[in-house]
Amino acid sequence: MAKEKVLLALVGVFLCLWSVLGHHKGLVRKEERRVVSVSESGSISAVDIRDWVGGANYHLQFITMEPDSLFLPVFLHADMVFYVHSGRARINYIDGENSDGENKKKQKEESSDGSKSIDVEQGDVYRLEQGTAFYIRSYPAPSRVKFRIYAIFNTNVADPREQFFGAYSNISDLVRGFNERILQTGFKVSKELVQSIKWAKRTPPIVPYVQRNESDKEEGTDNASWKEGIIESVVGVRDQTGELNKKKKSKSRTFNFYSGKPDVKNCYGWSTAITHKELQALETVDIGAFMVNLTTGSMMGPHWNPKATEIAIVTHGQGLVQIICPTNPAGRFGRDDECQNSLYEAKEGDVFVVPKYHPMTQISFNNGSFVFMGFSTNAKDNYPQFLAGGRSVLKEIDSKILKEAFNAPNSSVVEELLSSQRDAIILGCTSCAEDLVAKAEEEERQRAEEERRREEKRREEEERRREEERRRKEEEARREEEERQREEERRREEEEARKREEEERARREEQEEEARRREEEEARRKEEERARRKEQEEEARRREEEEEARRREEEQARREEEAEEARRRKKEKARRRKEEQARREEEEEETRRREEEKEARRREEEEEARRREEEEGEEWVRKKLRVWK
């Protein structure tokens, strides 16, 4: 009992209760999930939740599949970390990094068709990378246990200029987006086949899937469906024989919360957290997972995460979650958007967020356990700091310093506060949840009672004001009646005097009106005369302006004509110069031609003379030869 009192005192010191049970901006009820798809084979719902401290956005999906169902292939746009809540299934996937031609050798080492598969069951945690294509087949279950997974997608884009297109895309929708000509050429099939594919009825994301025979399970069939062929081609790997089932188990392994040893375990419950150290698939994504199982009347000790934000999902039972605002720990109320302490009851299927820096605790009721799992950001560098229990961070601070911080009468009070609790992390706290709920309900009842008393007092005050108003109005009505009678008598006297004054005034007004009419007539005549003179002056000025404008236009036209004539004469002079130049060039050409002809005749004459001389010389030689002979 003393230990429980100390625990309650510690909770009162660090987790002051100022808010009431109900809706909270970090809590999303199960019934508030957005429905993405519903069919006979399964359903998909989603939650988009925001870290109101860091401003990050988180997208969660809850996928439920009936036994012997198929979650159709999709492309991931973001890293996906998921937890299997119930059932068994096989996940077949193709990593984006292994789907190009450069890694064919690596693909062959992994499996015959470049794909991987992994069997998952209740409690498993795994991660699929951005760019992965995958589909899920749920195994048959005699007890009809549904396959359920909770998945978180890293939707925070690093580059603010980069657009986010959702968690994933359906592969068949991507293919159907191309026009018929592209599909016909790309797949080298007939137009009729492409049309039957492109305009086929859209199927839900989860459909029934029953394997036909054992050969389908092991080898696949030669009768590949068009959907499977399209999937292979879009993914970019060799898989053109309907081998939707021909997948080999890779060396990838999951982490199972129920098969591993818990980080913390005692009679009050157990807790396990995993990072990349426990699950290799989490190496390149800064997201971890955790699970907490609180038995009846237990509490996860008050603590906070210095670097991580937790997004938790209640998987079983119900309990209380209390979060303290680090900048407003006293819980003073202000505007709605200000940081506030909160206490709410989380039930199975609810999602709640605890930002970094915010101290928190989770408490189970006496009538049942409280189990929740979740995902944490910055899991690699986060180390939760506990305030109470054997691992309290306060024990690292000197008791004298804590005495001053708590304004305690002496150091022994602080020492007793920190040494009374021997348990660590998960603590026993019987009826704590019930007490907190009762206290919240009592405070709510007191507030309601106070509000009721204020409302009754307000109504009584309103009734009293109405009665006073009624009496005041009656008194005013009596005084108004007396005043009305006196006013009536006064009005009669005034009426007679007014009539006499009105007659006198009417006579004076007639005289004044006649004088005013004469003055106005005179003024009107003068005004008309002034207006007429002004119009005449304006007309004369307008004619002068028009004459001046006409003269300017004529002068401008004359200057333009002179400029045009000068340009024409200049062009004519240039033309004549060109013609004279052409004539001179022709004469020079003619002179050059005559000289060339004369030179040619001279050369011909010289040639002819030389030829005659040669002939004469030859004739002379022949004569000499004849003489010699």
XYZ file of C-alpha atoms in Angstrom:
629
model
C 0.000 0.000 0.000
C 2.852 2.398 0.824
C 4.455 1.649 -2.534
C 1.205 2.396 -4.350
C 0.858 5.677 -2.442
C 4.385 6.663 -3.475
C 3.561 5.797 -7.084
C 0.392 7.850 -6.968
C 2.339 10.720 -5.408
C 4.954 10.509 -8.167
C 2.243 10.472 -10.791
C 0.740 13.527 -9.122
C 4.099 15.309 -9.159
C 5.020 14.637 -12.786
C 1.654 13.974 -14.436
C -0.759 16.595 -13.097
C -4.283 15.821 -14.226
C -5.905 18.887 -15.780
C -7.632 17.548 -18.874
C -10.664 15.263 -18.992
C -11.306 12.012 -20.820
C -12.392 12.484 -24.402
C -11.112 13.512 -27.786
C -7.512 14.629 -28.185
C -5.610 15.909 -31.189
C -3.080 13.043 -30.797
C -5.767 10.333 -30.602
C -7.665 8.779 -33.516
C -10.504 6.439 -32.595
C -10.977 3.190 -34.501
C -14.312 4.380 -35.871
C -12.628 7.569 -37.181
C -10.422 5.699 -39.627
C -10.887 6.567 -43.301
C -12.195 3.645 -45.326
C -10.045 3.074 -48.441
C -11.587 -0.138 -49.751
C -14.105 -2.766 -48.645
C -14.882 -6.068 -50.374
C -15.890 -9.595 -49.455
C -12.229 -10.599 -49.380
C -10.975 -7.854 -47.105
C -10.793 -4.180 -46.276
C -8.303 -1.335 -46.050
C -8.632 1.657 -43.746
C -6.213 4.497 -43.169
C -5.248 7.163 -40.678
C -3.293 10.333 -41.419
C -1.925 11.733 -38.202
C 0.361 14.678 -37.495
C 3.030 15.241 -34.920
C 1.899 18.628 -33.608
C 5.403 19.306 -32.238
C 7.712 18.293 -35.062
C 5.164 18.901 -37.808
C 5.787 15.496 -39.417
C 2.973 13.592 -41.112
C 2.399 9.865 -40.730
C 0.223 7.645 -42.893
C -0.993 4.375 -41.370
C -2.955 1.650 -43.102
C -4.861 -1.240 -41.568
C -5.147 -4.125 -44.038
C -7.505 -7.005 -43.261
C -7.649 -10.074 -45.536
C -9.902 -13.089 -45.398
C -8.178 -16.519 -45.662
C -7.323 -17.500 -49.245
C -7.254 -13.872 -50.422
C -4.872 -11.910 -52.611
C -3.734 -8.314 -52.094
C -3.076 -7.279 -55.694
C 0.429 -6.105 -56.690
C 1.348 -2.506 -55.956
C 4.405 -0.242 -56.237
C 5.543 1.401 -53.007
C 6.097 5.167 -53.117
C 7.481 5.217 -49.557
C 9.206 2.920 -47.096
C 6.695 0.602 -45.399
C 7.203 -0.879 -41.938
C 4.443 -3.244 -40.850
C 3.340 -5.441 -37.966
C 1.263 -8.616 -38.322
C -1.590 -8.495 -35.844
C -3.149 -11.868 -36.696
C -3.145 -14.669 -39.261
C -0.508 -15.968 -41.645
C 0.421 -14.964 -45.186
C 3.155 -14.957 -47.777
C 4.501 -11.659 -49.078
C 6.150 -11.762 -52.511
C 8.173 -8.713 -53.422
C 10.696 -7.398 -55.920
C 13.184 -4.790 -54.754
C 13.450 -1.751 -57.019
C 17.245 -1.974 -56.827
C 17.240 -5.543 -58.183
C 14.940 -4.973 -61.142
C 17.427 -3.457 -63.615
C 19.548 -5.238 -66.172
C 22.793 -4.594 -64.298
C 21.769 -6.858 -61.417
C 20.584 -9.922 -63.349
C 23.367 -12.007 -61.889
C 22.341 -11.002 -58.369
C 18.720 -11.844 -59.166
C 19.696 -15.323 -60.292
C 21.470 -15.881 -57.029
C 18.352 -14.947 -55.089
C 15.759 -16.911 -57.079
C 15.026 -18.088 -60.568
C 12.722 -15.171 -61.417
C 14.337 -12.316 -59.529
C 11.683 -12.120 -56.831
C 11.708 -12.774 -53.101
C 9.129 -14.048 -50.661
C 8.710 -14.152 -46.938
C 6.182 -15.902 -44.722
C 4.814 -13.774 -41.911
C 2.642 -14.567 -38.933
C 1.210 -12.919 -35.839
C 3.786 -10.750 -34.071
C 6.136 -10.338 -37.036
C 7.654 -6.987 -37.973
C 9.209 -6.332 -41.363
C 10.040 -3.505 -43.742
C 9.702 -3.081 -47.511
C 11.708 -0.356 -49.236
C 10.472 2.481 -51.378
C 10.187 1.352 -55.033
C 9.378 -2.263 -54.116
C 6.617 -4.114 -55.968
C 4.796 -6.617 -53.770
C 1.626 -8.595 -53.269
C 0.242 -10.656 -50.367
C -1.441 -14.059 -50.302
C -3.204 -15.012 -47.079
C -3.040 -18.668 -46.128
C -6.182 -20.737 -45.568
C -7.170 -20.991 -41.903
C -9.553 -23.669 -40.569
C -10.649 -21.256 -37.829
C -11.136 -18.466 -40.416
C -8.617 -16.222 -38.659
C -8.190 -13.099 -40.740
C -4.797 -11.814 -41.770
C -4.341 -8.294 -40.357
C -1.356 -5.999 -40.648
C -0.705 -2.493 -39.338
C 1.613 -0.523 -41.625
C 3.259 2.872 -41.366
C 4.561 4.732 -44.416
C 7.318 7.320 -44.313
C 5.413 10.105 -46.094
C 7.728 12.948 -45.074
C 9.473 14.108 -48.255
C 13.069 15.189 -47.667
C 13.091 17.693 -50.529
C 10.216 20.209 -50.085
C 10.126 20.627 -53.880
C 9.388 16.918 -54.299
C 5.719 15.963 -54.555
C 4.319 13.008 -52.591
C 1.985 10.753 -54.572
C 0.540 8.530 -51.838
C 1.715 5.309 -50.219
C 1.548 3.069 -53.268
C 0.046 2.604 -56.746
C -1.822 -0.351 -58.210
C 0.305 -1.900 -60.980
C -2.650 -2.611 -63.265
C -3.765 1.031 -62.983
C -0.295 2.195 -64.020
C -0.379 0.010 -67.122
C -3.901 1.034 -68.065
C -2.821 4.654 -67.972
C -1.008 4.283 -71.314
C -2.920 4.555 -74.570
C -3.807 1.503 -76.617
C -1.121 2.052 -79.265
C 1.669 2.162 -76.673
C 0.413 -1.020 -74.972
C -0.030 -2.826 -78.298
C 3.542 -2.003 -79.351
C 5.112 -2.487 -75.926
C 3.579 -5.916 -75.286
C 3.484 -6.904 -78.993
C -0.107 -8.104 -78.787
C -3.264 -7.530 -80.767
C -5.448 -4.443 -80.432
C -8.372 -6.580 -79.225
C -6.290 -8.014 -76.384
C -5.124 -4.548 -75.337
C -8.704 -3.244 -75.358
C -9.886 -6.168 -73.228
C -7.166 -5.286 -70.725
C -7.461 -1.511 -70.755
C -11.242 -1.370 -70.450
C -11.705 -4.320 -68.091
C -13.746 -3.701 -64.961
C -11.634 -2.373 -62.100
C -11.165 -4.909 -59.309
C -10.849 -4.085 -55.587
C -7.360 -4.181 -54.028
C -8.169 -7.481 -52.242
C -9.746 -10.360 -54.182
C -10.402 -14.080 -53.535
C -7.548 -16.373 -54.529
C -7.785 -20.168 -54.441
C -4.934 -22.234 -55.861
C -6.195 -24.704 -58.453
C -3.818 -27.635 -57.847
C -0.432 -28.592 -56.508
C 1.329 -27.810 -59.774
C 0.160 -24.214 -59.435
C 1.736 -24.068 -56.020
C 5.106 -25.352 -57.203
C 5.611 -24.576 -60.879
C 2.844 -22.336 -62.144
C 1.077 -23.040 -65.456
C 1.724 -22.207 -69.084
C -1.627 -20.447 -69.287
C -0.371 -17.149 -67.920
C -3.058 -14.551 -67.383
C -2.694 -11.133 -69.010
C -2.535 -9.454 -65.636
C 0.541 -11.426 -64.600
C 2.297 -10.656 -67.896
C 1.657 -6.959 -67.434
C 2.956 -7.084 -63.869
C 6.213 -8.707 -65.006
C 6.759 -6.206 -67.774
C 6.069 -3.186 -65.576
C 8.373 -4.476 -62.851
C 11.101 -5.120 -65.407
C 12.059 -8.731 -64.565
C 11.664 -12.011 -66.386
C 8.412 -13.493 -65.079
C 6.232 -14.148 -68.087
C 4.600 -17.429 -67.109
C 1.907 -16.758 -64.523
C 4.327 -17.734 -61.773
C 2.446 -15.817 -59.145
C 3.096 -18.739 -56.825
C 6.580 -19.688 -57.970
C 8.522 -17.795 -55.308
C 11.415 -19.025 -53.242
C 11.899 -18.136 -49.651
C 14.778 -15.675 -49.393
C 17.177 -15.328 -46.503
C 15.301 -12.274 -45.302
C 13.953 -12.726 -41.805
C 11.392 -10.932 -39.708
C 11.373 -10.066 -36.049
C 8.607 -11.589 -33.968
C 7.535 -9.905 -30.734
C 6.207 -13.151 -29.303
C 9.152 -15.415 -30.074
C 11.929 -13.086 -28.974
C 13.000 -12.336 -25.421
C 11.395 -9.123 -24.088
C 13.639 -6.221 -23.153
C 11.770 -5.877 -19.870
C 9.550 -8.481 -18.218
C 8.098 -8.832 -14.743
C 4.814 -9.777 -13.145
C 3.294 -6.482 -14.310
C 3.950 -7.094 -18.007
C 6.615 -6.960 -20.649
C 8.006 -4.577 -23.246
C 10.124 -4.985 -26.377
C 11.583 -2.382 -28.739
C 13.431 -3.128 -31.963
C 15.707 -1.114 -34.240
C 18.062 -2.063 -37.076
C 20.140 -3.992 -34.552
C 17.362 -6.552 -34.116
C 15.917 -6.363 -37.654
C 18.368 -5.850 -40.527
C 15.569 -4.631 -42.811
C 15.367 -1.438 -40.721
C 18.974 -0.414 -41.443
C 18.250 2.289 -43.997
C 15.006 3.604 -42.518
C 15.009 5.499 -39.248
C 11.849 3.819 -37.927
C 11.649 1.295 -35.121
C 8.856 -0.741 -33.599
C 7.813 -1.581 -30.075
C 5.220 -3.564 -28.164
C 4.024 -3.154 -24.584
C 1.872 -5.674 -22.710
C 0.583 -4.398 -19.371
C -1.180 -6.882 -17.144
C -4.130 -5.859 -14.994
C -3.442 -2.936 -12.670
C -0.048 -2.046 -14.169
C 1.670 1.039 -15.444
C 4.448 1.874 -17.869
C 6.491 4.170 -15.669
C 6.448 7.916 -16.437
C 9.062 8.597 -19.112
C 9.774 10.637 -22.219
C 11.610 10.194 -25.514
C 14.259 12.863 -26.103
C 14.418 12.272 -29.884
C 11.636 9.931 -30.999
C 7.937 10.345 -31.690
C 5.784 7.287 -30.945
C 2.752 6.295 -33.028
C 0.982 3.500 -31.135
C -1.976 1.224 -31.935
C -3.970 -0.554 -29.234
C -4.073 -4.258 -30.165
C -5.903 -5.604 -27.131
C -7.878 -4.324 -24.183
C -8.031 -0.727 -23.101
C -6.175 1.615 -20.827
C -5.331 5.184 -19.986
C -2.727 7.292 -21.748
C -1.522 10.466 -20.130
C 0.728 12.991 -21.873
C 2.256 16.060 -20.268
C 3.030 19.229 -22.175
C 6.699 20.082 -21.503
C 6.081 23.824 -21.908
C 2.899 23.811 -19.816
C 3.314 21.033 -17.193
C 0.916 22.728 -14.787
C -1.835 22.191 -17.318
C -3.097 25.781 -17.455
C -5.686 26.132 -20.150
C -5.315 28.647 -22.936
C -6.114 28.733 -26.592
C -7.073 25.486 -28.306
C -3.865 25.405 -30.335
C -1.637 25.718 -27.268
C 0.167 22.727 -25.821
C -2.044 21.067 -23.197
C -1.799 18.103 -20.846
C -4.100 15.260 -21.847
C -5.572 12.116 -20.368
C -7.672 9.809 -22.500
C -8.862 6.235 -22.596
C -7.500 4.286 -25.569
C -9.398 1.223 -26.750
C -8.597 -1.607 -29.115
C -8.006 -0.252 -32.625
C -7.334 3.340 -31.495
C -4.183 5.165 -32.621
C -2.370 7.654 -30.414
C 0.726 9.785 -30.918
C 3.238 10.931 -28.330
C 5.683 13.548 -29.690
C 9.245 13.755 -28.510
C 9.980 15.672 -25.295
C 6.474 14.888 -23.927
C 6.469 12.893 -20.665
C 3.905 10.084 -20.763
C 2.557 7.016 -19.023
C 0.228 4.179 -19.991
C -1.915 2.469 -17.347
C -4.082 -0.656 -17.500
C -7.379 -1.155 -15.663
C -7.973 -3.762 -12.964
C -10.348 -5.735 -15.190
C -8.048 -6.453 -18.124
C -4.674 -6.113 -19.765
C -3.608 -3.259 -22.008
C -1.555 -4.229 -25.068
C -0.324 -1.811 -27.701
C 2.341 -1.826 -30.370
C 3.666 1.030 -32.397
C 6.353 2.663 -34.463
C 8.952 5.190 -33.377
C 10.925 7.729 -35.381
C 14.650 8.389 -34.897
C 14.784 5.006 -33.227
C 18.532 4.607 -33.726
C 19.520 7.509 -31.486
C 16.639 7.522 -28.992
C 16.984 6.327 -25.409
C 13.824 6.689 -23.282
C 14.312 8.536 -19.993
C 12.291 7.186 -17.045
C 11.303 9.385 -14.159
C 10.160 6.725 -11.684
C 11.349 3.228 -10.734
C 14.681 1.540 -10.408
C 16.013 3.173 -13.594
C 14.862 6.685 -12.800
C 17.031 9.320 -14.422
C 16.434 11.442 -11.331
C 18.734 9.139 -9.379
C 21.643 10.536 -11.389
C 20.993 14.001 -9.929
C 22.232 14.983 -6.506
C 19.470 14.802 -3.868
C 20.317 18.300 -2.646
C 19.738 19.661 -6.130
C 16.430 17.773 -6.345
C 15.448 19.122 -2.916
C 15.790 22.634 -4.261
C 14.008 21.708 -7.493
C 11.012 20.199 -5.645
C 11.175 22.779 -2.855
C 11.156 19.840 -0.404
C 11.654 20.434 3.325
C 14.771 18.218 3.331
C 16.769 15.772 1.216
C 15.302 12.697 2.924
C 11.939 13.385 1.313
C 13.538 13.212 -2.129
C 15.575 10.131 -1.191
C 12.439 8.355 0.014
C 10.631 9.356 -3.180
C 13.322 7.775 -5.360
C 14.198 4.708 -3.243
C 10.733 3.383 -2.361
C 10.074 1.900 -5.810
C 12.276 -1.138 -6.518
C 10.658 -2.154 -9.804
C 11.836 -0.590 -13.031
C 10.055 0.587 -16.168
C 6.852 -1.469 -15.767
C 5.319 -0.891 -12.362
C 2.378 -2.206 -10.399
C -0.386 0.341 -9.991
C -3.587 -1.284 -8.819
C -6.680 0.862 -9.375
C -4.578 3.755 -10.647
C -6.502 3.898 -13.885
C -9.821 3.642 -12.099
C -8.772 6.327 -9.632
C -7.688 8.657 -12.411
C -10.926 8.036 -14.313
C -12.937 8.520 -11.132
C -11.027 11.696 -10.398
C -11.551 12.961 -13.927
C -15.233 12.053 -13.753
C -15.532 13.689 -10.336
C -13.835 16.827 -11.620
C -16.117 16.746 -14.634
C -19.122 16.237 -12.312
C -17.949 19.109 -10.140
C -17.482 21.281 -13.182
C -20.930 20.294 -14.402
C -22.409 21.002 -10.956
C -20.613 24.315 -10.799
C -21.834 25.104 -14.280
C -25.375 24.121 -13.198
C -25.168 26.384 -10.152
C -23.829 29.194 -12.285
C -26.634 28.599 -14.778
C -29.276 28.625 -11.985
C -27.772 31.766 -10.528
C -27.728 33.292 -13.985
C -31.379 32.356 -14.526
C -32.371 33.797 -11.111
C -30.437 36.964 -11.890
C -32.094 37.099 -15.287
C -35.557 36.638 -13.703
C -34.806 39.372 -11.181
C -33.638 41.679 -13.978
C -36.780 40.901 -15.983
C -39.034 41.689 -12.946
C -37.176 44.952 -12.343
C -37.450 45.745 -16.022
C -41.222 45.064 -15.929
C -41.739 47.372 -12.922
C -39.556 50.008 -14.500
C -41.531 49.812 -17.725
C -44.870 50.125 -15.807
C -43.591 53.187 -13.948
C -42.308 54.638 -17.166
C -45.673 53.950 -18.833
C -47.530 55.800 -16.000
C -45.193 58.752 -16.179
C -45.449 58.721 -19.947
C -49.292 58.835 -19.747
C -49.199 61.861 -17.429
C -46.606 63.462 -19.597
C -48.722 62.637 -22.647
C -51.750 64.440 -21.190
C -49.709 67.500 -20.266
C -48.086 67.344 -23.647
C -51.508 67.172 -25.326
C -52.646 70.382 -23.615
C -49.418 72.052 -24.432
C -49.689 70.908 -28.030
C -53.181 72.443 -28.366
C -51.924 75.827 -27.161
C -48.878 75.554 -29.302
C -51.018 74.504 -32.265
C -53.049 77.715 -32.100
C -49.932 79.813 -31.733
C -48.310 77.845 -34.518
C -51.249 78.444 -36.833
C -51.004 82.184 -36.286
C -47.278 82.083 -36.774
C -47.643 79.909 -39.871
C -50.082 82.346 -41.446
C -47.720 85.255 -40.770
C -44.810 83.182 -41.902
C -46.655 82.099 -45.055
C -47.284 85.727 -45.946
C -43.679 86.648 -45.350
C -42.514 83.569 -47.252
C -44.680 84.535 -50.231
C -43.125 87.985 -50.270
C -39.671 86.528 -49.840
C -40.374 83.893 -52.488
C -41.412 86.586 -54.982
C -38.266 88.581 -54.259
C -36.201 85.419 -54.496
C -37.758 84.492 -57.827
C -36.923 87.937 -59.213
C -33.343 87.618 -57.937
C -33.018 84.092 -59.324
C -34.386 85.200 -62.702
C -31.866 88.024 -62.829
C -29.095 85.688 -61.748
C -30.192 83.143 -64.354
C -30.099 85.768 -67.110
C -26.620 86.841 -66.032
C -25.481 83.237 -65.860
C -26.845 82.497 -69.321
C -25.054 85.594 -70.645
C -21.795 84.462 -69.046
C -22.287 80.959 -70.419
C -22.966 82.325 -73.912
C -19.850 84.468 -73.827
C -17.867 81.544 -72.515
C -19.167 79.323 -75.306
C -18.246 81.926 -77.897
C -14.766 82.259 -76.449
C -14.449 78.488 -76.301
C -15.599 78.175 -79.925
C -13.080 80.812 -81.051
C -10.304 79.086 -79.110
C -11.308 75.727 -80.566
C -11.213 77.133 -84.127
C -7.808 78.663 -83.476
C -6.528 75.366 -82.125
C -7.954 73.486 -85.105
C -6.362 76.024 -87.522
C -3.044 75.708 -85.682
C -3.318 71.922 -85.762
C -4.143 72.025 -89.512
C -1.122 74.289 -90.144
C 1.113 71.935 -88.135
C -0.207 68.954 -90.074
C 0.369 70.707 -93.431
C 3.881 71.737 -92.351
C 4.551 68.175 -91.219
C 3.216 66.801 -94.517
C 5.361 69.301 -96.477
C 8.477 68.327 -94.505
C 7.709 64.662 -95.066
C 7.236 65.283 -98.813
C 10.551 67.179 -98.951
C 12.245 64.383 -97.014
C 10.674 61.836 -99.373
C 11.803 63.865 -102.421
C 15.314 64.082 -100.968
C 15.317 60.325 -100.420
C 14.007 59.780 -103.953
C 16.729 62.079 -105.443
C 19.333 60.295 -103.340
C 18.110 56.914 -104.553
C 18.047 58.210 -108.184
C 21.586 59.552 -107.831
C 22.710 56.255 -106.355
C 20.977 54.412 -109.197
C 22.714 56.623 -111.794
C 26.066 56.077 -110.096
C 25.477 52.347 -110.246
C 24.478 52.530 -113.924
C 27.534 54.693 -114.744
C 29.713 52.266 -112.847
C 28.143 49.341 -114.721
C 28.637 51.170 -118.098
C 32.290 51.904 -117.297
C 32.793 48.292 -116.278
C 31.154 47.133 -119.542
C 33.387 49.484 -121.597
C 36.452 48.260 -119.716
C 35.334 44.701 -120.318
C 34.804 45.438 -124.035
C 38.253 47.103 -124.281
C 39.824 44.148 -122.489
C 38.005 41.735 -124.808
C 39.216 43.635 -127.970
C 42.780 43.666 -126.671
C 42.570 39.960 -125.965
C 41.185 39.312 -129.449
C 43.913 41.505 -130.986
C 46.545 39.679 -128.952
C 45.040 36.376 -130.012
C 45.178 37.408 -133.739
C 48.756 38.608 -133.276
C 49.734 35.278 -131.726
C 47.940 33.447 -134.541
C 49.782 35.536 -137.169
C 53.130 34.933 -135.477
C 52.286 31.238 -135.275
C 51.320 31.223 -138.965
C 54.568 33.071 -139.900
C 56.624 30.617 -137.844
C 54.844 27.700 -139.473
C 55.546 29.098 -142.990
C 59.181 29.673 -142.093
C 59.419 26.107 -140.820
C 57.770 24.777 -143.987
C 60.091 26.903 -146.122
C 63.091 25.639 -144.136
C 61.938 22.048 -144.584
C 61.405 22.665 -148.338
C 64.904 24.120 -148.586
C 66.357 21.096 -146.813
C 64.523 18.726 -149.140
C 65.857 20.634 -152.144
C 69.389 20.409 -150.802
C 68.972 16.720 -150.194
C 67.786 16.195 -153.747
C 70.758 18.186 -155.016
C 73.176 16.070 -152.985
C 71.651 12.905 -154.203
